[in-house]
Amino acid sequence: LIRREGLARRVDGSGRFVIAPDPTLSWDECGVPLAAAAVMLRAEVAAWQDLAAQVTGDGHWQTLIRNREFWSELAWRRVPREPAALALMHTVLSEWLQRHAWFRVWLNRQPSLHRYSVMGFRVRVLPPADGPVLRLNPLVCAGFGADLDGDEMTLHVPATLEETHDADRMRPTLPAQLLSVADGSPLAGFSQDMVLGHYLLGTKERA
């Protein structure tokens, strides 16, 4: 009850992750670890009418992963670790997200000092080899007041479609999220590692 109604954001589940940069992601996209994505989307995938069509073959993992009971009973400690199973799960989750483009999650950087500390993002499932990190485009970190030296963020899954729409209205690419309310300056900008990296790429010795 406290999580759903008392925190101003009604969520079905949450997780806390160390953030890492990924400039290939869109500004309003976050990379979520495979195991975390499987647990947070288990109910949606279990109810998906096209689940069986996403996995072909009669092997052990194919049979298991197209079974609705596997997804509905999935828990963090029950996520398979075998590469073949993880590859199949990655395919299923990525296809579900592609077909349900409306799905959003909230990311929260604590302490929540201003409205930019909570923003809505689309989800991309990371390959198993990426490990248990949350990946973001580094240009959105300034709004969160975060850097990439071990900072952590909390991911929240909206509990209802209404909260999903709320998260969509808080994407970092919307005009209201691009400029600081304090002085109107852009929240996104090149700094720190990005500036150093461009300098090194532009020097004759490194070109």
XYZ file of N, CA, C and O in Angstrom:
828
model
N 0.829 -1.198 0.000
C 0.000 0.000 0.000
C 0.869 1.255 0.000
O 0.621 2.205 -0.731
N 1.933 1.259 0.804
C 2.811 2.431 0.859
C 3.481 2.637 -0.484
O 3.547 3.756 -0.998
N 3.969 1.549 -1.097
C 4.653 1.687 -2.374
C 3.684 2.156 -3.455
O 4.005 3.004 -4.272
N 2.458 1.615 -3.452
C 1.522 1.916 -4.527
C 0.896 3.296 -4.391
O 0.688 3.991 -5.367
N 0.552 3.700 -3.162
C -0.250 4.902 -2.999
C 0.440 6.026 -2.231
O 0.067 7.176 -2.364
N 1.418 5.703 -1.425
C 1.978 6.709 -0.528
C 3.196 7.425 -1.028
O 3.675 8.365 -0.406
N 3.726 7.004 -2.169
C 4.957 7.602 -2.666
C 4.728 8.505 -3.875
O 5.673 8.870 -4.556
N 3.463 8.830 -4.155
C 3.079 9.716 -5.248
C 3.247 9.061 -6.609
O 2.646 9.495 -7.571
N 4.028 8.007 -6.713
C 4.180 7.272 -7.961
C 3.767 5.832 -7.705
O 4.411 5.128 -6.924
N 2.710 5.368 -8.349
C 2.231 4.004 -8.121
C 2.994 3.066 -9.048
O 2.936 3.209 -10.274
N 3.680 2.099 -8.475
C 4.549 1.224 -9.252
C 4.270 -0.228 -8.898
O 3.763 -0.551 -7.830
N 4.608 -1.110 -9.850
C 4.441 -2.540 -9.647
C 5.717 -3.196 -9.138
O 5.701 -4.252 -8.550
N 6.848 -2.613 -9.432
C 8.114 -3.181 -9.011
C 9.212 -2.163 -9.188
O 9.055 -1.180 -9.908
N 10.322 -2.382 -8.538
C 11.432 -1.443 -8.653
C 12.740 -2.183 -8.479
O 12.791 -3.286 -7.931
N 13.802 -1.577 -8.954
C 15.134 -2.140 -8.802
C 16.164 -1.035 -8.814
O 15.928 0.037 -9.374
N 17.287 -1.275 -8.187
C 18.340 -0.259 -8.081
C 19.585 -0.767 -8.791
O 20.011 -1.909 -8.582
N 20.163 0.102 -9.638
C 21.277 -0.316 -10.482
C 22.351 0.758 -10.529
O 22.060 1.952 -10.437
N 23.591 0.321 -10.715
C 24.681 1.230 -11.054
C 24.504 1.632 -12.511
O 24.175 0.812 -13.368
N 24.704 2.922 -12.816
C 24.517 3.400 -14.183
C 25.847 3.397 -14.931
O 26.917 3.572 -14.348
N 25.742 3.182 -16.235
C 26.915 3.175 -17.114
C 26.524 3.865 -18.420
O 25.354 3.867 -18.801
N 27.480 4.481 -19.121
C 27.147 5.238 -20.344
C 26.969 4.340 -21.552
O 27.614 3.297 -21.685
N 26.085 4.780 -22.448
C 25.925 4.124 -23.745
C 25.426 5.177 -24.732
O 24.226 5.438 -24.824
N 26.322 5.816 -25.471
C 25.916 6.887 -26.392
C 25.089 6.400 -27.570
O 24.540 7.219 -28.313
N 24.974 5.077 -27.771
C 24.142 4.572 -28.865
C 22.657 4.587 -28.503
O 21.811 4.420 -29.387
N 22.328 4.775 -27.245
C 20.930 4.843 -26.827
C 20.345 6.210 -27.150
O 21.053 7.223 -27.119
N 19.069 6.248 -27.439
C 18.378 7.523 -27.602
C 18.288 8.223 -26.251
O 18.427 7.595 -25.196
N 18.021 9.531 -26.282
C 17.935 10.284 -25.033
C 16.839 9.749 -24.122
O 16.961 9.806 -22.908
N 15.750 9.268 -24.711
C 14.621 8.812 -23.893
C 14.577 7.290 -23.785
O 13.526 6.695 -23.615
N 15.755 6.666 -23.871
C 15.838 5.207 -23.845
C 16.849 4.783 -22.796
O 17.909 5.398 -22.641
N 16.529 3.733 -22.057
C 17.477 3.189 -21.077
C 17.689 1.708 -21.365
O 16.784 1.009 -21.816
N 18.894 1.252 -21.121
C 19.231 -0.153 -21.296
C 19.084 -0.889 -19.978
O 19.754 -0.552 -18.996
N 18.204 -1.884 -19.936
C 17.895 -2.609 -18.709
C 18.502 -4.007 -18.781
O 18.395 -4.681 -19.816
N 19.145 -4.481 -17.712
C 19.706 -5.840 -17.715
C 18.640 -6.884 -18.043
O 17.472 -6.746 -17.663
N 19.045 -7.927 -18.724
C 18.114 -8.947 -19.191
C 17.320 -9.572 -18.043
O 16.091 -9.701 -18.120
N 18.000 -9.957 -16.985
C 17.301 -10.616 -15.869
C 16.270 -9.685 -15.244
O 15.155 -10.100 -14.907
N 16.622 -8.408 -15.089
C 15.688 -7.445 -14.509
C 14.495 -7.220 -15.434
O 13.347 -7.140 -14.979
N 14.747 -7.121 -16.740
C 13.653 -6.929 -17.692
C 12.717 -8.128 -17.696
O 11.489 -7.974 -17.799
N 13.280 -9.338 -17.571
C 12.444 -10.541 -17.558
C 11.512 -10.549 -16.353
O 10.333 -10.901 -16.462
N 12.025 -10.158 -15.196
C 11.201 -10.165 -13.988
C 10.152 -9.054 -14.048
O 8.991 -9.255 -13.681
N 10.518 -7.887 -14.536
C 9.567 -6.776 -14.511
C 8.485 -6.922 -15.582
O 7.408 -6.339 -15.454
N 8.744 -7.710 -16.638
C 7.755 -7.900 -17.696
C 7.116 -9.289 -17.670
O 6.412 -9.659 -18.614
N 7.324 -10.029 -16.614
C 6.862 -11.426 -16.606
C 5.356 -11.551 -16.799
O 4.886 -12.415 -17.550
N 4.572 -10.691 -16.141
C 3.113 -10.784 -16.262
C 2.653 -10.445 -17.671
O 1.771 -11.116 -18.236
N 3.253 -9.412 -18.268
C 2.866 -9.013 -19.618
C 3.219 -10.088 -20.645
O 2.439 -10.386 -21.546
N 4.414 -10.675 -20.513
C 4.821 -11.707 -21.471
C 3.976 -12.965 -21.289
O 3.589 -13.610 -22.276
N 3.665 -13.323 -20.049
C 2.845 -14.512 -19.794
C 1.462 -14.377 -20.410
O 0.863 -15.371 -20.841
N 0.942 -13.154 -20.471
C -0.395 -12.921 -21.035
C -0.360 -12.625 -22.529
O -1.417 -12.431 -23.146
N 0.821 -12.595 -23.134
C 0.982 -12.239 -24.543
C 0.464 -13.360 -25.431
O 0.907 -14.513 -25.323
N -0.455 -13.032 -26.326
C -1.054 -14.036 -27.183
C -0.053 -14.622 -28.186
O -0.191 -15.780 -28.602
N 0.951 -13.855 -28.565
C 1.914 -14.305 -29.577
C 3.179 -14.900 -28.975
O 4.189 -15.044 -29.678
N 3.148 -15.250 -27.698
C 4.360 -15.753 -27.045
C 4.888 -16.999 -27.732
O 6.085 -17.093 -28.040
N 4.042 -17.982 -27.970
C 4.502 -19.256 -28.534
C 5.122 -19.074 -29.911
O 6.037 -19.816 -30.292
N 4.659 -18.081 -30.659
C 5.170 -17.874 -32.012
C 6.576 -17.291 -32.029
O 7.242 -17.318 -33.075
N 7.049 -16.776 -30.906
C 8.367 -16.135 -30.859
C 9.503 -17.131 -30.697
O 10.660 -16.788 -30.930
N 9.187 -18.352 -30.285
C 10.221 -19.358 -30.030
C 9.909 -20.595 -30.850
O 8.853 -21.211 -30.689
N 10.800 -20.954 -31.733
C 10.616 -22.147 -32.558
C 11.590 -23.232 -32.128
O 12.644 -22.960 -31.552
N 11.238 -24.476 -32.420
C 12.088 -25.597 -32.052
C 11.477 -26.402 -30.916
O 10.566 -25.946 -30.212
N 12.011 -27.602 -30.732
C 11.478 -28.515 -29.723
C 12.487 -28.830 -28.628
O 12.323 -29.810 -27.895
N 13.540 -28.027 -28.516
C 14.535 -28.267 -27.479
C 13.997 -27.946 -26.088
O 12.886 -27.413 -25.924
N 14.798 -28.266 -25.087
C 14.375 -28.064 -23.696
C 14.073 -26.594 -23.416
O 13.010 -26.256 -22.876
N 14.988 -25.700 -23.788
C 14.795 -24.287 -23.478
C 13.696 -23.667 -24.331
O 12.951 -22.804 -23.855
N 13.585 -24.097 -25.577
C 12.504 -23.578 -26.415
C 11.137 -23.924 -25.822
O 10.241 -23.077 -25.751
N 10.992 -25.169 -25.405
C 9.719 -25.600 -24.818
C 9.416 -24.847 -23.532
O 8.270 -24.446 -23.277
N 10.443 -24.643 -22.719
C 10.239 -23.971 -21.436
C 9.888 -22.499 -21.622
O 8.944 -21.980 -20.990
N 10.604 -21.812 -22.489
C 10.461 -20.356 -22.574
C 9.184 -19.933 -23.305
O 8.695 -18.831 -23.098
N 8.608 -20.801 -24.125
C 7.313 -20.450 -24.710
C 6.139 -20.898 -23.837
O 4.988 -20.726 -24.206
N 6.454 -21.436 -22.667
C 5.429 -21.832 -21.698
C 5.029 -20.624 -20.850
O 5.880 -19.969 -20.246
N 3.746 -20.331 -20.769
C 3.275 -19.176 -20.001
C 3.577 -19.309 -18.506
O 3.827 -18.312 -17.821
N 3.558 -20.515 -17.995
C 3.820 -20.721 -16.567
C 5.256 -20.357 -16.206
O 5.521 -19.887 -15.096
N 6.176 -20.571 -17.133
C 7.567 -20.181 -16.878
C 7.658 -18.689 -16.591
O 8.335 -18.252 -15.648
N 6.961 -17.880 -17.392
C 7.016 -16.435 -17.221
C 6.220 -15.977 -16.011
O 6.670 -15.104 -15.261
N 5.049 -16.534 -15.789
C 4.218 -16.073 -14.677
C 4.833 -16.389 -13.325
O 4.587 -15.685 -12.347
N 5.657 -17.438 -13.253
C 6.289 -17.827 -11.989
C 7.732 -17.370 -11.886
O 8.429 -17.707 -10.925
N 8.182 -16.563 -12.857
C 9.585 -16.163 -12.896
C 9.925 -15.241 -11.726
O 9.178 -14.326 -11.398
N 11.043 -15.491 -11.089
C 11.557 -14.649 -10.010
C 13.049 -14.440 -10.257
O 13.673 -15.132 -11.068
N 13.604 -13.459 -9.541
C 15.003 -13.087 -9.772
C 15.938 -14.289 -9.682
O 16.802 -14.498 -10.521
N 15.761 -15.131 -8.669
C 16.660 -16.260 -8.468
C 16.347 -17.432 -9.381
O 17.097 -18.413 -9.398
N 15.259 -17.353 -10.140
C 14.874 -18.450 -11.022
C 15.163 -18.137 -12.489
O 14.799 -18.906 -13.360
N 15.786 -17.006 -12.758
C 16.158 -16.691 -14.138
C 17.283 -17.631 -14.575
O 18.303 -17.733 -13.889
N 17.127 -18.351 -15.673
C 18.185 -19.267 -16.125
C 19.499 -18.534 -16.387
O 19.508 -17.363 -16.739
N 20.597 -19.226 -16.232
C 21.924 -18.652 -16.483
C 22.580 -19.212 -17.732
O 23.638 -18.741 -18.134
N 21.968 -20.203 -18.354
C 22.553 -20.806 -19.540
C 22.462 -19.836 -20.722
O 21.413 -19.223 -20.943
N 23.531 -19.682 -21.507
C 23.520 -18.744 -22.638
C 22.386 -18.989 -23.629
O 21.798 -18.042 -24.146
N 22.065 -20.249 -23.909
C 21.004 -20.544 -24.878
C 19.658 -20.037 -24.377
O 18.867 -19.468 -25.149
N 19.386 -20.217 -23.100
C 18.121 -19.745 -22.526
C 18.063 -18.227 -22.508
O 17.030 -17.624 -22.828
N 19.169 -17.585 -22.153
C 19.192 -16.126 -22.094
C 19.003 -15.510 -23.476
O 18.342 -14.480 -23.624
N 19.574 -16.147 -24.498
C 19.411 -15.638 -25.868
C 17.949 -15.701 -26.295
O 17.428 -14.762 -26.921
N 17.261 -16.777 -25.962
C 15.845 -16.901 -26.300
C 15.008 -15.879 -25.536
O 14.096 -15.260 -26.096
N 15.315 -15.686 -24.266
C 14.579 -14.708 -23.473
C 14.800 -13.302 -24.007
O 13.876 -12.482 -24.035
N 16.020 -13.006 -24.427
C 16.319 -11.693 -24.999
C 15.485 -11.452 -26.253
O 14.949 -10.353 -26.463
N 15.346 -12.466 -27.084
C 14.540 -12.346 -28.304
C 13.080 -12.076 -27.969
O 12.441 -11.197 -28.563
N 12.537 -12.812 -27.018
C 11.128 -12.653 -26.640
C 10.872 -11.268 -26.058
O 9.924 -10.570 -26.444
N 11.716 -10.836 -25.131
C 11.521 -9.541 -24.484
C 11.683 -8.385 -25.466
O 10.908 -7.415 -25.443
N 12.675 -8.465 -26.334
C 12.896 -7.399 -27.314
C 11.715 -7.290 -28.272
O 11.287 -6.188 -28.638
N 11.166 -8.434 -28.681
C 10.016 -8.417 -29.588
C 8.784 -7.862 -28.885
O 8.006 -7.111 -29.485
N 8.593 -8.214 -27.615
C 7.441 -7.676 -26.873
C 7.536 -6.150 -26.765
O 6.550 -5.447 -26.989
N 8.707 -5.649 -26.460
C 8.882 -4.202 -26.344
C 8.699 -3.501 -27.687
O 8.162 -2.394 -27.756
N 9.139 -4.139 -28.758
C 8.976 -3.539 -30.077
C 7.497 -3.436 -30.446
O 7.064 -2.451 -31.062
N 6.723 -4.415 -30.059
C 5.295 -4.417 -30.403
C 4.462 -3.599 -29.413
O 3.294 -3.323 -29.687
N 5.024 -3.278 -28.280
C 4.318 -2.487 -27.271
C 5.142 -1.221 -27.008
O 5.695 -1.031 -25.920
N 5.200 -0.386 -28.024
C 6.049 0.807 -27.963
C 5.587 1.814 -26.925
O 6.329 2.743 -26.592
N 4.391 1.656 -26.390
C 3.868 2.582 -25.379
C 4.479 2.339 -24.004
O 4.357 3.183 -23.111
N 5.155 1.217 -23.809
C 5.644 0.862 -22.471
C 6.733 1.834 -22.019
O 7.635 2.173 -22.768
N 6.629 2.292 -20.770
C 7.596 3.226 -20.182
C 7.951 2.780 -18.764
O 7.189 2.061 -18.108
N 9.105 3.229 -18.301
C 9.497 3.069 -16.901
C 9.957 4.426 -16.379
O 10.274 5.332 -17.149
N 9.964 4.565 -15.062
C 10.526 5.751 -14.442
C 11.940 5.452 -13.974
O 12.236 4.360 -13.475
N 12.826 6.429 -14.110
C 14.137 6.372 -13.483
C 14.224 7.498 -12.463
O 13.820 8.630 -12.742
N 14.744 7.168 -11.297
C 14.841 8.136 -10.205
C 16.264 8.174 -9.683
O 16.836 7.147 -9.324
N 16.833 9.368 -9.674
C 18.159 9.592 -9.088
C 17.963 10.254 -7.734
O 17.424 11.353 -7.637
N 18.359 9.563 -6.690
C 18.194 10.100 -5.340
C 19.466 10.797 -4.883
O 20.571 10.395 -5.261
N 19.347 11.859 -4.073
C 18.097 12.423 -3.550
C 17.334 13.198 -4.624
O 17.930 13.811 -5.504
N 16.006 13.139 -4.551
C 15.150 13.793 -5.540
C 15.017 15.270 -5.186
O 14.111 15.681 -4.459
N 15.920 16.088 -5.726
C 15.982 17.500 -5.354
C 15.117 18.386 -6.245
O 14.778 19.496 -5.860
N 14.800 17.940 -7.459
C 13.962 18.733 -8.353
C 13.234 17.789 -9.288
O 13.409 16.570 -9.240
N 12.424 18.341 -10.182
C 11.564 17.500 -11.003
C 12.338 16.638 -11.989
O 11.845 15.596 -12.440
N 13.554 17.043 -12.339
C 14.345 16.254 -13.275
C 14.918 14.991 -12.638
O 15.509 14.176 -13.333
N 14.757 14.837 -11.343
C 15.261 13.644 -10.669
C 14.436 12.407 -10.995
O 14.857 11.287 -10.714
N 13.240 12.595 -11.554
C 12.381 11.488 -11.975
C 11.965 11.746 -13.419
O 11.346 12.762 -13.714
N 12.322 10.836 -14.322
C 11.950 10.984 -15.734
C 11.539 9.636 -16.305
O 11.926 8.578 -15.792
N 10.732 9.690 -17.371
C 10.236 8.480 -18.004
C 11.084 8.075 -19.197
O 11.567 8.931 -19.954
N 11.247 6.763 -19.388
C 12.110 6.247 -20.449
C 11.487 5.037 -21.133
O 10.740 4.276 -20.531
N 11.837 4.885 -22.423
C 11.590 3.630 -23.119
C 12.648 2.616 -22.688
O 13.687 2.990 -22.148
N 12.385 1.345 -22.930
C 13.274 0.283 -22.457
C 13.886 -0.463 -23.627
O 13.204 -0.796 -24.595
N 15.193 -0.680 -23.540
C 15.880 -1.608 -24.427
C 16.514 -2.689 -23.566
O 17.203 -2.379 -22.586
N 16.277 -3.939 -23.911
C 16.846 -5.049 -23.142
C 18.302 -5.236 -23.538
O 18.623 -5.388 -24.723
N 19.182 -5.227 -22.551
C 20.609 -5.374 -22.818
C 20.988 -6.836 -23.030
O 20.360 -7.730 -22.454
N 22.007 -7.096 -23.826
C 22.493 -8.480 -23.976
C 23.006 -9.014 -22.648
O 23.457 -8.251 -21.789
N 22.952 -10.330 -22.448
C 23.409 -10.914 -21.176
C 24.842 -10.540 -20.820
O 25.183 -10.388 -19.647
N 25.690 -10.348 -21.828
C 27.105 -10.058 -21.563
C 27.315 -8.687 -20.931
O 28.389 -8.415 -20.384
N 26.320 -7.806 -20.987
C 26.469 -6.456 -20.432
C 26.471 -6.438 -18.914
O 26.889 -5.447 -18.313
N 25.987 -7.492 -18.286
C 25.990 -7.535 -16.826
C 24.866 -6.727 -16.203
O 24.051 -6.116 -16.890
N 24.836 -6.666 -14.877
C 23.722 -6.017 -14.150
C 23.890 -4.514 -13.989
O 23.939 -3.980 -12.875
N 24.013 -3.792 -15.091
C 24.122 -2.334 -15.036
C 22.971 -1.716 -15.827
O 22.421 -2.331 -16.743
N 22.631 -0.500 -15.468
C 21.611 0.267 -16.174
C 22.328 1.251 -17.089
O 23.134 2.057 -16.610
N 22.052 1.212 -18.370
C 22.764 2.058 -19.321
C 21.900 3.237 -19.754
O 20.704 3.096 -19.994
N 22.556 4.414 -19.859
C 21.897 5.646 -20.252
C 22.764 6.396 -21.251
O 23.994 6.252 -21.249
N 22.109 7.209 -22.077
C 22.862 8.162 -22.877
C 23.475 9.188 -21.916
O 22.762 9.749 -21.082
N 24.773 9.423 -21.980
C 25.401 10.334 -20.998
C 24.853 11.754 -21.024
O 25.003 12.489 -20.049
N 24.181 12.170 -22.109
C 23.668 13.532 -22.183
C 22.477 13.769 -21.255
O 22.127 14.922 -20.997
N 21.839 12.718 -20.759
C 20.701 12.928 -19.859
C 21.137 12.956 -18.394
O 20.326 13.233 -17.512
N 22.398 12.678 -18.137
C 22.857 12.590 -16.749
C 22.819 13.944 -16.029
O 22.598 14.008 -14.826
N 23.025 15.047 -16.771
C 23.047 16.363 -16.129
C 21.712 16.690 -15.483
O 21.660 17.265 -14.390
N 20.611 16.330 -16.147
C 19.308 16.585 -15.563
C 19.106 15.848 -14.253
O 18.494 16.368 -13.316
N 19.610 14.631 -14.182
C 19.517 13.845 -12.951
C 20.498 14.320 -11.885
O 20.375 13.947 -10.724
N 21.493 15.109 -12.273
C 22.554 15.458 -11.339
C 23.446 14.271 -11.050
O 23.977 14.119 -9.946
N 23.621 13.411 -12.057
C 24.389 12.182 -11.882
C 25.642 12.218 -12.741
O 25.720 12.945 -13.734
N 26.621 11.453 -12.337
C 27.790 11.217 -13.184
C 28.013 9.716 -13.254
O 27.182 8.937 -12.796
N 29.121 9.310 -13.813
C 29.327 7.896 -14.127
C 30.479 7.300 -13.328
O 31.263 6.506 -13.829
N 30.564 7.694 -12.059
C 31.630 7.176 -11.192
C 31.084 6.211 -10.149
O 31.585 6.148 -9.027
N 30.051 5.460 -10.506
C 29.452 4.505 -9.577
C 28.100 4.935 -9.042
O 27.559 4.277 -8.148
N 27.528 6.009 -9.595
C 26.199 6.451 -9.156
C 25.160 5.372 -9.430
O 25.288 4.580 -10.368
N 24.112 5.386 -8.623
C 23.032 4.424 -8.774
C 21.718 5.137 -9.066
O 21.526 6.282 -8.665
N 20.836 4.456 -9.771
C 19.487 4.948 -10.031
C 18.488 3.833 -9.740
O 18.819 2.641 -9.827
N 17.269 4.250 -9.423
C 16.196 3.306 -9.179
C 15.255 3.288 -10.368
O 14.879 4.339 -10.884
N 14.903 2.096 -10.802
C 13.959 1.915 -11.897
C 12.622 1.487 -11.318
O 12.554 0.589 -10.470
N 11.548 2.133 -11.763
C 10.197 1.811 -11.300
C 9.318 1.456 -12.493
O 9.335 2.151 -13.503
N 8.552 0.381 -12.364
C 7.618 -0.040 -13.403
C 6.228 0.471 -13.056
O 5.710 0.161 -11.980
N 5.593 1.274 -13.908
C 4.237 1.751 -13.621
C 3.264 0.604 -13.420
O 3.342 -0.422 -14.099
N 2.325 0.791 -12.495
C 1.378 -0.266 -12.158
C 0.187 -0.289 -13.100
O -0.430 -1.342 -13.283
N -0.171 0.839 -13.682
C -1.352 0.913 -14.543
C -1.021 1.694 -15.802
O 0.025 2.343 -15.905
N -1.933 1.658 -16.759
C -1.749 2.407 -18.001
C -1.730 3.905 -17.736
O -1.032 4.654 -18.423
N -2.471 4.348 -16.736
C -2.483 5.771 -16.388
C -1.100 6.238 -15.963
O -0.632 7.310 -16.380
N -0.430 5.433 -15.143
C 0.917 5.816 -14.712
C 1.920 5.720 -15.865
O 2.900 6.475 -15.908
N 1.666 4.792 -16.792
C 2.522 4.705 -17.968
C 2.424 5.976 -18.803
O 3.437 6.506 -19.279
N 1.217 6.488 -18.979
C 1.045 7.756 -19.698
C 1.719 8.899 -18.953
O 2.277 9.817 -19.569
N 1.655 8.846 -17.622
C 2.327 9.871 -16.816
C 3.830 9.839 -17.067
O 4.474 10.883 -17.220
N 4.408 8.635 -17.114
C 5.844 8.505 -17.380
C 6.190 9.010 -18.780
O 7.242 9.621 -18.985
N 5.301 8.777 -19.751
C 5.558 9.249 -21.105
C 5.589 10.771 -21.171
O 6.327 11.348 -21.972
N 4.802 11.428 -20.316
C 4.788 12.889 -20.289
C 5.994 13.470 -19.561
O 6.137 14.699 -19.480
N 6.879 12.594 -19.046
C 8.057 13.054 -18.313
C 9.341 12.610 -19.005
O 10.393 12.516 -18.375
N 9.264 12.359 -20.313
C 10.456 11.948 -21.053
C 11.472 13.091 -21.149
O 11.092 14.258 -21.251
N 12.765 12.790 -21.140
C 13.787 13.849 -21.176
C 13.858 14.595 -22.501
O 14.505 15.638 -22.578
N 13.192 14.097 -23.552
C 13.248 14.766 -24.848
C 12.131 15.797 -25.023
O 12.111 16.501 -26.040
N 11.214 15.890 -24.083
C 10.149 16.876 -24.205
C 10.696 18.274 -23.937
O 11.631 18.448 -23.149
N 10.133 19.312 -24.564
C 10.652 20.679 -24.401
C 10.754 21.115 -22.937
O 11.728 21.779 -22.563
N 9.790 20.732 -22.121
C 9.808 21.149 -20.714
C 10.951 20.511 -19.935
O 11.317 21.003 -18.864
N 11.518 19.426 -20.484
C 12.594 18.724 -19.787
C 13.973 19.080 -20.328
O 14.979 18.620 -19.786
N 14.042 19.875 -21.388
C 15.327 20.176 -22.017
C 16.030 21.385 -21.414
O 17.249 21.493 -21.493
N 15.253 22.294 -20.817
C 15.818 23.520 -20.275
C 15.590 23.587 -18.771
O 14.554 23.163 -18.258
N 16.561 24.131 -18.069
C 16.464 24.281 -16.625
C 15.413 25.332 -16.278
O 15.367 26.408 -16.881
N 14.579 25.028 -15.288
C 13.579 26.012 -14.841
C 14.242 27.133 -14.048
O 13.647 28.189 -13.839
N 15.476 26.921 -13.597
C 16.150 27.930 -12.784
C 16.616 29.113 -13.623
O 16.390 30.273 -13.269
N 17.265 28.843 -14.759
C 17.819 29.935 -15.557
C 17.610 29.760 -17.062
O 18.114 30.547 -17.858
N 16.903 28.716 -17.478
C 16.641 28.503 -18.894
C 17.791 27.923 -19.678
O 17.708 27.810 -20.905
N 18.855 27.523 -19.009
C 20.007 26.958 -19.713
C 19.737 25.501 -20.096
O 18.950 24.811 -19.437
N 20.381 25.000 -21.162
C 20.174 23.596 -21.566
C 20.670 22.641 -20.485
O 21.723 22.863 -19.874
N 19.910 21.580 -20.274
C 20.329 20.583 -19.290
C 21.367 19.631 -19.873
O 22.189 19.093 -19.145
N 21.308 19.407 -21.177
C 22.246 18.494 -21.825
C 23.439 19.277 -22.356
O 23.301 20.402 -22.832
N 24.606 18.688 -22.268
C 25.794 19.345 -22.789
C 27.003 18.441 -22.668
O 27.004 17.484 -21.896
N 28.021 18.742 -23.441
C 29.245 17.954 -23.388
C 30.086 18.396 -22.192
O 30.306 19.588 -21.983
N 30.570 17.435 -21.439
C 31.390 17.746 -20.275
C 32.229 16.527 -19.909
O 31.973 15.415 -20.390
N 33.203 16.740 -19.089
C 34.022 15.690 -18.490
C 34.568 14.724 -19.541
O 35.303 15.111 -20.438
N 34.208 13.440 -19.446
C 34.796 12.416 -20.316
C 34.517 12.671 -21.787
O 35.354 12.354 -22.652
N 33.343 13.244 -22.102
C 33.016 13.496 -23.509
C 33.956 14.545 -24.100
O 34.419 14.416 -25.239
N 34.236 15.579 -23.347
C 35.144 16.622 -23.827
C 36.552 16.056 -23.991
O 37.214 16.281 -25.023
N 37.024 15.325 -22.995
C 38.355 14.735 -23.079
C 38.455 13.752 -24.238
O 39.451 13.732 -24.976
N 37.414 12.929 -24.422
C 37.427 11.956 -25.514
C 37.480 12.618 -26.870
O 38.236 12.188 -27.753
N 36.715 13.693 -27.074
C 36.748 14.400 -28.350
C 38.109 15.079 -28.570
O 38.605 15.138 -29.704
N 38.702 15.557 -27.497
C 40.031 16.175 -27.625
C 41.059 15.129 -28.071
O 41.855 15.368 -28.992
N 41.029 13.965 -27.429
C 41.999 12.934 -27.768
C 41.778 12.431 -29.193
O 42.735 12.116 -29.920
N 40.516 12.293 -29.613
C 40.237 11.852 -30.977
C 40.697 12.887 -32.002
O 41.012 12.534 -33.152
N 40.729 14.166 -31.615
C 41.085 15.210 -32.556
C 42.563 15.542 -32.625
O 42.984 16.290 -33.506
N 43.358 15.012 -31.711
C 44.799 15.282 -31.752
C 45.452 14.469 -32.860
O 44.993 13.381 -33.227
N 46.533 14.980 -33.394
C 47.190 14.326 -34.517
C 47.706 12.951 -34.116
O 47.698 12.015 -34.907
N 48.203 12.831 -32.884
C 48.778 11.553 -32.462
C 47.722 10.480 -32.366
O 48.015 9.296 -32.538
N 46.461 10.879 -32.065
C 45.412 9.895 -31.880
C 44.511 9.755 -33.104
O 43.689 8.862 -33.179
N 44.619 10.674 -34.058
C 43.697 10.679 -35.210
C 43.909 9.439 -36.072
O 45.006 8.920 -36.180
